[in-house]
């Protein structure tokens, strides 16, 4: 008998860390962790197996299908928005072809198992593209189907992969004579900027928030690459993990859409600065906007409407802005760098 497992791609990334630590501590699932980088040592005990490999390696994925009964896929591997702009074609390969490989693996597994494999996919506020800062400031909470004209390769990749998920969920091989009965169960979250007390993001454009905080806690000066008035929605990692797992567990009949916004609070970069300065009064933080990265952030919503997630699967973040900083970020970050 093949073992029933949960597959996590991008296992060594920020969400991967949070998810594997959480699932591992509950000891509820056998985790197969896949990442191009070696998995961090402290995550290894939580995993049935840690594989260092590429989601573009179809032979590797083929062997996974042969070895395991994969019940849930958390496909977290991706090249983030800033990094993607330095090599858009490579980003496209990883973000789109990589996702296509995993979707194909999922339909194959579904047909072996005779039931849909759950496919959890983190999309992003980068899937939106507001044409001007004025529009952004006037638009309030953005709904899932508004302003879907992203200006970054990463945003285009995320939006397109949402559509691929919809295709594999409902229409895969729709002209085949032998009707495909068991496609996948695709579920997608559009995350805001994420902040963790444990890890620092690499290559994103919402990174100024977490970078400012982690730099201050380490006593390192920081130049913030956006203007003080820049507003983005954010969420702390425990809420991101909670939302992923809540969506994974939601009864399918309650889900009226495949893609859901989630968020918790929408600070400006200046609000971030004040929270950080309050906790670390000696922090040396300057605002030195980077024009091109600023333009990207200006095209992302200042807030998103997550009413559908609330309605369909009871989404509610545990951390508002005050609690996020006072009860999670500041104390955990202090402890992290004290050790
Ligand atoms: N945090 C991501 C980025 O900045 C957006 O999803 O690229």
PDB file of C-alpha atoms and ligand atoms in Angstrom, residues 80-82 123-126 154 191-194 203-207 300, ligand 1:
ATOM      1  CA  UNK A  80       8.011  36.456  -5.749  1.00  0.00           C
ATOM      2  CA  UNK A  81       7.223  39.754  -7.433  1.00  0.00           C
ATOM      3  CA  UNK A  82      10.483  41.716  -7.203  1.00  0.00           C
ATOM      4  CA  UNK A 123      -2.377  33.574  -4.967  1.00  0.00           C
ATOM      5  CA  UNK A 124      -1.760  37.178  -4.058  1.00  0.00           C
ATOM      6  CA  UNK A 125      -2.800  40.824  -4.029  1.00  0.00           C
ATOM      7  CA  UNK A 126      -0.308  40.985  -6.912  1.00  0.00           C
ATOM      8  CA  UNK A 154       4.451  37.375 -10.755  1.00  0.00           C
ATOM      9  CA  UNK A 191      -2.967  36.578   0.316  1.00  0.00           C
ATOM     10  CA  UNK A 192      -2.044  40.129   1.319  1.00  0.00           C
ATOM     11  CA  UNK A 193       1.543  40.847   2.375  1.00  0.00           C
ATOM     12  CA  UNK A 194       2.553  38.283   4.983  1.00  0.00           C
ATOM     13  CA  UNK A 203      12.266  38.776  -3.357  1.00  0.00           C
ATOM     14  CA  UNK A 204       8.809  40.194  -2.659  1.00  0.00           C
ATOM     15  CA  UNK A 205       7.596  43.783  -2.948  1.00  0.00           C
ATOM     16  CA  UNK A 206       5.584  43.836   0.272  1.00  0.00           C
ATOM     17  CA  UNK A 207       8.859  42.968   2.026  1.00  0.00           C
ATOM     18  CA  UNK A 300      -1.757  46.772  -5.529  1.00  0.00           C
TER      19      UNK A 300
HETATM   20  N1  LIG B   1       4.362  39.202  -0.875  1.00  0.00           N
HETATM   21  C1  LIG B   1       4.325  39.009  -2.285  1.00  0.00           C
HETATM   22  C2  LIG B   1       5.336  39.829  -2.979  1.00  0.00           C
HETATM   23  O1  LIG B   1       5.645  40.859  -2.457  1.00  0.00           O
HETATM   24  C3  LIG B   1       2.991  39.353  -2.838  1.00  0.00           C
HETATM   25  O2  LIG B   1       2.234  38.211  -2.816  1.00  0.00           O
HETATM   26  O3  LIG B   1       5.774  39.471  -4.018  1.00  0.00           O
END
